[in-house]
Amino acid sequence: MRVLVLSGGRSAEREISRLSAKWVSGELEAAGHSVTDVIIEQDGSWVPAGSSRKLSFETGPVPWKLFSGEDTIPFDVVFPVLHGSYGEDGTVQGLCATAGWPCAGVPVMGSSVAMEKHTLKKLAAQASIPVVPWVFLDENRSTSLESLEEEIASLGFPLFVKPSRLGSSVGIGKADTAEELKEAIQTAKKYDYMILIEKAVDSPREIEVSVIGNGFQIFSSVPGEVLPGRDWYDYTAKYQCDDSKLDIPAGLSASQTEDIRMMAESAFRLLGGRGFARVDFLMNSEGIWLNEINTIPGFTTISMFPKLWAASGMNSEKLLNFILDEAVSRVEHGLCQE
Ligand SMILES: Nc1ncnc2c1ncn2[C@@H]1O[C@H](COP(=O)(O)OP(=O)(O)O)[C@@H](O)[C@H]1O
Ligand SMILES: [Mg+2]
């Protein structure tokens, strides 16, 4: 297939997205697909990698095309490899749906729900999937820190403070005191006015499961474990520190493995059960909690998502073909807006 790989984007995770796209493009080409590598710049313009010429596009019936001056770039499917806002959050998926283009990955609603940690937690809790207790601070909707004092006190320190819609641990802080809580909120606020204040799980194990689905069937990988090599899995541990390790498959009993995979599949079903995602859990001797779902997880050479599939007997060619075929069949069946 002719695949339009989108990367970069307008979020703070732009650089990681470029690394992920490099891996995806390489594997797509190795699987016999042809790739056009398009970068979304911070101002929202689309530019082919290695060029400075902005693209324009034509919407409507096949064949789908982009234009670069006189040149046309035809494509069969879009593969967004964009992390965070304006990419992983349903916006690009919506653009593709409106234009009539097949788009790989979780469709619009599931993408937006997964991107917003607060909404995802509410839905998960309603579906009896355990989540860590939290308080939601949204000063734009007239909740103030003072008005949440009692609720926060009932969570108890230490607390995690997170922008509701971001990833890669950007803007996240751990607070041991009221003073640190205020500082962490100020940091998180730089990225989002919607903020989660969450109870810290004591000595958590971080277990992750990869899932794919076509709306009828959902498949889950073996679980893997992240060993951050630092107090918690912050940006440095994720991308700048060699001490972080992945343990695949995670050292879990057969019944723990089964439970976590079932929870991952149920969580993915909340998003519509189409496309792909990495479902992340926190776990200790007291329980297992859904932490978040990444609908466009990291795809770099060191990333958990493809490694978990490889360990589950699905190589990257099979994985990417499943993802592309699902996107195309969704449009053929008139389901692209789902
Ligand atoms: N409630 C919590 N208790 C303990 N550690 C947490 C908690 N929430 C997040 N963390 C730590 O912070 C990291 C990043 O948080 P996460 O919610 O996964 O955000 P992101 O979307 O940026 O990856 C996690 O991988 C984990 O190490
Ligand atoms: Mg995470």
CSV table of C-alpha atoms and ligand atoms in Angstrom, one decimal, residues 117 132 160 162 166-170 172 198-202 204 206 228 232-234 238 278 280 282 291-292 294, ligand 1:
chain,number,residue,atom,x,y,z
A,117,LYS,CA,-6.9,10.9,31.4
A,132,VAL,CA,-6.1,4.9,41.1
A,160,PHE,CA,1.2,12.6,41.3
A,162,LYS,CA,-0.5,15.4,35.7
A,166,LEU,CA,-0.2,14.8,27.4
A,167,GLY,CA,2.3,12.0,27.5
A,168,SER,CA,5.9,11.0,27.8
A,169,SER,CA,5.7,12.2,31.4
A,170,VAL,CA,6.0,15.8,30.2
A,172,ILE,CA,4.2,15.4,35.5
A,198,GLU,CA,-3.7,11.3,41.9
A,199,LYS,CA,-2.8,9.2,44.8
A,200,ALA,CA,0.7,7.7,44.4
A,201,VAL,CA,0.8,4.0,44.3
A,202,ASP,CA,3.4,2.7,46.7
A,204,PRO,CA,4.4,0.2,41.8
A,206,GLU,CA,4.6,-0.9,35.7
A,228,PRO,CA,12.4,2.6,35.2
A,232,TRP,CA,9.4,6.7,38.7
A,233,TYR,CA,9.2,6.6,34.9
A,234,ASP,CA,9.8,10.3,34.1
A,238,LYS,CA,12.0,7.1,29.3
A,278,ARG,CA,-0.7,0.1,24.6
A,280,ASP,CA,-0.6,0.6,31.0
A,282,LEU,CA,0.3,0.1,37.9
A,291,ASN,CA,-3.1,3.9,34.5
A,292,GLU,CA,-3.6,5.0,30.9
A,294,ASN,CA,-1.7,5.2,24.7
B,1,LIG,N1,-0.5,7.2,40.7
B,1,LIG,C1,0.7,6.9,40.5
B,1,LIG,N2,1.5,6.2,41.4
B,1,LIG,C2,2.8,5.9,41.1
B,1,LIG,N3,3.4,6.3,40.0
B,1,LIG,C3,2.8,6.9,39.1
B,1,LIG,C4,1.4,7.3,39.2
B,1,LIG,N4,1.0,7.9,38.1
B,1,LIG,C5,2.0,8.0,37.3
B,1,LIG,N5,3.1,7.4,37.9
B,1,LIG,C6,4.5,7.4,37.3
B,1,LIG,O1,4.6,8.4,36.3
B,1,LIG,C7,4.8,7.9,35.0
B,1,LIG,C8,4.0,8.7,34.0
B,1,LIG,O2,2.7,8.8,34.3
B,1,LIG,P1,1.6,8.5,33.2
B,1,LIG,O3,0.2,8.6,33.8
B,1,LIG,O4,1.9,7.2,32.5
B,1,LIG,O5,1.8,9.7,32.1
B,1,LIG,P2,2.3,9.8,30.6
B,1,LIG,O6,1.0,9.8,29.8
B,1,LIG,O7,3.0,11.0,30.5
B,1,LIG,O8,3.1,8.5,30.3
B,1,LIG,C9,4.3,6.4,35.1
B,1,LIG,O9,4.9,5.6,34.1
B,1,LIG,C10,4.7,6.1,36.5
B,1,LIG,O10,6.1,5.8,36.6
